């Protein structure tokens, strides 16, 4: 099974709208954070979220078919889940470099536990077990060494 098949059960348009949302959010947040400064990141995030949501909503209402767009470019819509899987893997690597691995393991563990409560996966026990293991590992990684007087 190829990497990214886990995202293959979603509609291509939904994945594309999610990618467009993230791209809009990143660009607008970057420009607004430069405008408002580093102390007003909350305002930048809220405005970026609203603008990105409205942009994706406008694309959705315009009935733009991304499958036809991919076909015209020469790509099949089966490449999108694989590409998004690779992008998610790259984002995990970048986040690991930005923040330490301990908080990343905690986030992934909580995410796996949260996914196990949905109908996205059939087997519920294994993601909960892996999530708990990742959270325990993250606690050990984030534990600060004691300094003795």
PDB file of C-alpha atoms in Angstrom:
ATOM      1  CA  UNK A   1       0.000   0.000   0.000  1.00  0.00           C
ATOM      2  CA  UNK A   2       1.444   3.368  -1.013  1.00  0.00           C
ATOM      3  CA  UNK A   3       2.060   6.196   1.408  1.00  0.00           C
ATOM      4  CA  UNK A   4      -0.937   8.513   1.536  1.00  0.00           C
ATOM      5  CA  UNK A   5      -3.618   5.924   0.861  1.00  0.00           C
ATOM      6  CA  UNK A   6      -5.035   6.748   4.264  1.00  0.00           C
ATOM      7  CA  UNK A   7      -6.271  10.005   2.759  1.00  0.00           C
ATOM      8  CA  UNK A   8      -7.660   8.280  -0.343  1.00  0.00           C
ATOM      9  CA  UNK A   9     -11.169   7.811   1.000  1.00  0.00           C
ATOM     10  CA  UNK A  10     -11.819  11.550   0.984  1.00  0.00           C
ATOM     11  CA  UNK A  11     -13.219  13.316  -2.027  1.00  0.00           C
ATOM     12  CA  UNK A  12     -10.532  15.026  -4.080  1.00  0.00           C
ATOM     13  CA  UNK A  13     -12.376  18.341  -3.949  1.00  0.00           C
ATOM     14  CA  UNK A  14     -12.503  18.274  -0.144  1.00  0.00           C
ATOM     15  CA  UNK A  15      -8.767  17.636   0.083  1.00  0.00           C
ATOM     16  CA  UNK A  16      -8.114  20.392  -2.434  1.00  0.00           C
ATOM     17  CA  UNK A  17     -10.318  22.844  -0.546  1.00  0.00           C
ATOM     18  CA  UNK A  18      -8.411  21.974   2.637  1.00  0.00           C
ATOM     19  CA  UNK A  19      -5.089  22.579   0.894  1.00  0.00           C
ATOM     20  CA  UNK A  20      -6.346  25.882  -0.575  1.00  0.00           C
ATOM     21  CA  UNK A  21      -7.562  26.898   2.890  1.00  0.00           C
ATOM     22  CA  UNK A  22      -4.140  26.209   4.402  1.00  0.00           C
ATOM     23  CA  UNK A  23      -2.376  28.083   1.616  1.00  0.00           C
ATOM     24  CA  UNK A  24      -4.670  31.108   1.956  1.00  0.00           C
ATOM     25  CA  UNK A  25      -4.352  31.027   5.734  1.00  0.00           C
ATOM     26  CA  UNK A  26      -0.552  30.855   5.590  1.00  0.00           C
ATOM     27  CA  UNK A  27      -0.211  33.707   3.122  1.00  0.00           C
ATOM     28  CA  UNK A  28      -2.726  35.985   4.814  1.00  0.00           C
ATOM     29  CA  UNK A  29      -1.397  35.214   8.305  1.00  0.00           C
ATOM     30  CA  UNK A  30       2.169  35.940   7.211  1.00  0.00           C
ATOM     31  CA  UNK A  31       1.244  39.276   5.688  1.00  0.00           C
ATOM     32  CA  UNK A  32      -1.012  40.309   8.580  1.00  0.00           C
ATOM     33  CA  UNK A  33       1.559  39.315  11.188  1.00  0.00           C
ATOM     34  CA  UNK A  34       4.039  41.594   9.419  1.00  0.00           C
ATOM     35  CA  UNK A  35       1.422  44.365   9.399  1.00  0.00           C
ATOM     36  CA  UNK A  36       0.281  44.043  13.038  1.00  0.00           C
ATOM     37  CA  UNK A  37       3.611  42.986  14.489  1.00  0.00           C
ATOM     38  CA  UNK A  38       4.597  40.039  16.613  1.00  0.00           C
ATOM     39  CA  UNK A  39       2.597  41.105  19.667  1.00  0.00           C
ATOM     40  CA  UNK A  40      -0.771  40.924  17.872  1.00  0.00           C
ATOM     41  CA  UNK A  41      -0.651  37.384  16.502  1.00  0.00           C
ATOM     42  CA  UNK A  42      -4.144  36.615  17.807  1.00  0.00           C
ATOM     43  CA  UNK A  43      -5.698  39.350  15.700  1.00  0.00           C
ATOM     44  CA  UNK A  44      -3.713  38.194  12.680  1.00  0.00           C
ATOM     45  CA  UNK A  45      -4.843  34.592  13.199  1.00  0.00           C
ATOM     46  CA  UNK A  46      -8.538  35.454  13.546  1.00  0.00           C
ATOM     47  CA  UNK A  47      -8.593  37.732  10.506  1.00  0.00           C
ATOM     48  CA  UNK A  48      -6.595  35.165   8.480  1.00  0.00           C
ATOM     49  CA  UNK A  49      -8.998  32.423   9.490  1.00  0.00           C
ATOM     50  CA  UNK A  50     -12.013  34.477   8.400  1.00  0.00           C
ATOM     51  CA  UNK A  51     -10.475  35.526   5.072  1.00  0.00           C
ATOM     52  CA  UNK A  52      -9.356  31.965   4.299  1.00  0.00           C
ATOM     53  CA  UNK A  53     -12.756  30.544   5.139  1.00  0.00           C
ATOM     54  CA  UNK A  54     -14.494  33.105   2.924  1.00  0.00           C
ATOM     55  CA  UNK A  55     -12.076  32.424   0.055  1.00  0.00           C
ATOM     56  CA  UNK A  56     -12.688  28.685   0.199  1.00  0.00           C
ATOM     57  CA  UNK A  57     -16.431  29.239   0.573  1.00  0.00           C
ATOM     58  CA  UNK A  58     -16.366  31.433  -2.552  1.00  0.00           C
ATOM     59  CA  UNK A  59     -14.497  28.736  -4.484  1.00  0.00           C
ATOM     60  CA  UNK A  60     -16.981  26.150  -3.291  1.00  0.00           C
ATOM     61  CA  UNK A  61     -19.990  28.210  -4.333  1.00  0.00           C
ATOM     62  CA  UNK A  62     -18.453  28.848  -7.756  1.00  0.00           C
ATOM     63  CA  UNK A  63     -18.604  25.059  -8.407  1.00  0.00           C
ATOM     64  CA  UNK A  64     -15.003  24.853  -9.496  1.00  0.00           C
ATOM     65  CA  UNK A  65     -14.101  21.228 -10.180  1.00  0.00           C
ATOM     66  CA  UNK A  66     -10.560  20.553  -9.112  1.00  0.00           C
ATOM     67  CA  UNK A  67     -10.685  17.079 -10.655  1.00  0.00           C
ATOM     68  CA  UNK A  68     -11.123  18.672 -14.103  1.00  0.00           C
ATOM     69  CA  UNK A  69      -8.355  21.152 -13.323  1.00  0.00           C
ATOM     70  CA  UNK A  70      -5.991  18.309 -12.400  1.00  0.00           C
ATOM     71  CA  UNK A  71      -6.989  16.425 -15.537  1.00  0.00           C
ATOM     72  CA  UNK A  72      -6.217  19.458 -17.719  1.00  0.00           C
ATOM     73  CA  UNK A  73      -2.797  19.808 -16.089  1.00  0.00           C
ATOM     74  CA  UNK A  74      -2.103  16.150 -16.755  1.00  0.00           C
ATOM     75  CA  UNK A  75      -2.458  14.785 -13.225  1.00  0.00           C
ATOM     76  CA  UNK A  76      -4.924  12.209 -12.018  1.00  0.00           C
ATOM     77  CA  UNK A  77      -6.936  12.870  -8.912  1.00  0.00           C
ATOM     78  CA  UNK A  78      -5.341   9.785  -7.330  1.00  0.00           C
ATOM     79  CA  UNK A  79      -2.076  11.694  -6.886  1.00  0.00           C
ATOM     80  CA  UNK A  80      -3.576  14.176  -4.424  1.00  0.00           C
ATOM     81  CA  UNK A  81      -3.834  11.847  -1.390  1.00  0.00           C
ATOM     82  CA  UNK A  82      -0.269  10.670  -1.942  1.00  0.00           C
ATOM     83  CA  UNK A  83       0.991  14.248  -2.309  1.00  0.00           C
ATOM     84  CA  UNK A  84      -0.871  15.351   0.814  1.00  0.00           C
ATOM     85  CA  UNK A  85       0.573  12.401   2.735  1.00  0.00           C
ATOM     86  CA  UNK A  86       4.074  13.477   1.729  1.00  0.00           C
ATOM     87  CA  UNK A  87       3.292  17.102   2.662  1.00  0.00           C
ATOM     88  CA  UNK A  88       2.024  15.978   6.076  1.00  0.00           C
ATOM     89  CA  UNK A  89       5.229  13.981   6.595  1.00  0.00           C
ATOM     90  CA  UNK A  90       7.337  17.031   5.664  1.00  0.00           C
ATOM     91  CA  UNK A  91       5.279  19.205   8.033  1.00  0.00           C
ATOM     92  CA  UNK A  92       5.892  16.748  10.859  1.00  0.00           C
ATOM     93  CA  UNK A  93       9.636  16.939  10.195  1.00  0.00           C
ATOM     94  CA  UNK A  94       9.552  20.760  10.112  1.00  0.00           C
ATOM     95  CA  UNK A  95       7.473  20.917  13.298  1.00  0.00           C
ATOM     96  CA  UNK A  96       9.922  18.548  14.970  1.00  0.00           C
ATOM     97  CA  UNK A  97      12.738  20.952  14.136  1.00  0.00           C
ATOM     98  CA  UNK A  98      10.763  24.017  15.292  1.00  0.00           C
ATOM     99  CA  UNK A  99       9.468  22.522  18.519  1.00  0.00           C
ATOM    100  CA  UNK A 100      11.046  19.649  20.343  1.00  0.00           C
ATOM    101  CA  UNK A 101       9.995  16.075  19.721  1.00  0.00           C
ATOM    102  CA  UNK A 102       8.259  15.791  23.123  1.00  0.00           C
ATOM    103  CA  UNK A 103       5.392  18.186  22.363  1.00  0.00           C
ATOM    104  CA  UNK A 104       5.080  16.716  18.878  1.00  0.00           C
ATOM    105  CA  UNK A 105       4.654  13.223  20.310  1.00  0.00           C
ATOM    106  CA  UNK A 106       2.024  14.567  22.701  1.00  0.00           C
ATOM    107  CA  UNK A 107       0.110  16.205  19.849  1.00  0.00           C
ATOM    108  CA  UNK A 108       0.295  13.059  17.703  1.00  0.00           C
ATOM    109  CA  UNK A 109      -0.785  10.901  20.650  1.00  0.00           C
ATOM    110  CA  UNK A 110      -3.793  13.078  21.411  1.00  0.00           C
ATOM    111  CA  UNK A 111      -4.627  13.125  17.697  1.00  0.00           C
ATOM    112  CA  UNK A 112      -4.533   9.332  17.461  1.00  0.00           C
ATOM    113  CA  UNK A 113      -6.740   8.999  20.521  1.00  0.00           C
ATOM    114  CA  UNK A 114      -9.182  11.561  19.084  1.00  0.00           C
ATOM    115  CA  UNK A 115      -9.297   9.763  15.718  1.00  0.00           C
ATOM    116  CA  UNK A 116     -10.137   6.496  17.467  1.00  0.00           C
ATOM    117  CA  UNK A 117     -13.410   8.012  18.700  1.00  0.00           C
ATOM    118  CA  UNK A 118     -14.565   8.752  15.150  1.00  0.00           C
ATOM    119  CA  UNK A 119     -15.663   6.430  12.366  1.00  0.00           C
ATOM    120  CA  UNK A 120     -12.572   7.170  10.286  1.00  0.00           C
ATOM    121  CA  UNK A 121     -10.902   3.923  11.292  1.00  0.00           C
ATOM    122  CA  UNK A 122     -12.239   0.460  11.963  1.00  0.00           C
ATOM    123  CA  UNK A 123      -9.771  -0.724  14.581  1.00  0.00           C
ATOM    124  CA  UNK A 124     -10.162   1.451  17.662  1.00  0.00           C
ATOM    125  CA  UNK A 125      -7.805  -0.178  20.175  1.00  0.00           C
ATOM    126  CA  UNK A 126      -4.483   0.164  18.343  1.00  0.00           C
ATOM    127  CA  UNK A 127      -4.595   3.967  17.814  1.00  0.00           C
ATOM    128  CA  UNK A 128      -5.540   4.447  21.482  1.00  0.00           C
ATOM    129  CA  UNK A 129      -2.636   2.245  22.556  1.00  0.00           C
ATOM    130  CA  UNK A 130      -0.158   3.995  20.251  1.00  0.00           C
ATOM    131  CA  UNK A 131      -1.518   7.387  21.366  1.00  0.00           C
ATOM    132  CA  UNK A 132      -1.042   6.547  25.035  1.00  0.00           C
ATOM    133  CA  UNK A 133       2.475   5.286  24.350  1.00  0.00           C
ATOM    134  CA  UNK A 134       3.311   8.509  22.465  1.00  0.00           C
ATOM    135  CA  UNK A 135       1.937  10.638  25.318  1.00  0.00           C
ATOM    136  CA  UNK A 136       3.967   8.696  27.905  1.00  0.00           C
ATOM    137  CA  UNK A 137       7.105   9.055  25.758  1.00  0.00           C
ATOM    138  CA  UNK A 138       6.421  12.779  25.421  1.00  0.00           C
ATOM    139  CA  UNK A 139       6.177  13.171  29.204  1.00  0.00           C
ATOM    140  CA  UNK A 140       9.578  11.547  29.596  1.00  0.00           C
ATOM    141  CA  UNK A 141      11.028  13.721  26.826  1.00  0.00           C
ATOM    142  CA  UNK A 142       9.602  16.962  28.229  1.00  0.00           C
ATOM    143  CA  UNK A 143      10.606  16.168  31.802  1.00  0.00           C
ATOM    144  CA  UNK A 144      13.259  18.620  32.861  1.00  0.00           C
ATOM    145  CA  UNK A 145      16.309  17.172  34.544  1.00  0.00           C
ATOM    146  CA  UNK A 146      16.548  17.968  38.215  1.00  0.00           C
ATOM    147  CA  UNK A 147      19.347  20.135  39.370  1.00  0.00           C
ATOM    148  CA  UNK A 148      20.732  19.199  42.749  1.00  0.00           C
ATOM    149  CA  UNK A 149      21.877  21.976  45.057  1.00  0.00           C
TER     150      UNK A 149
END
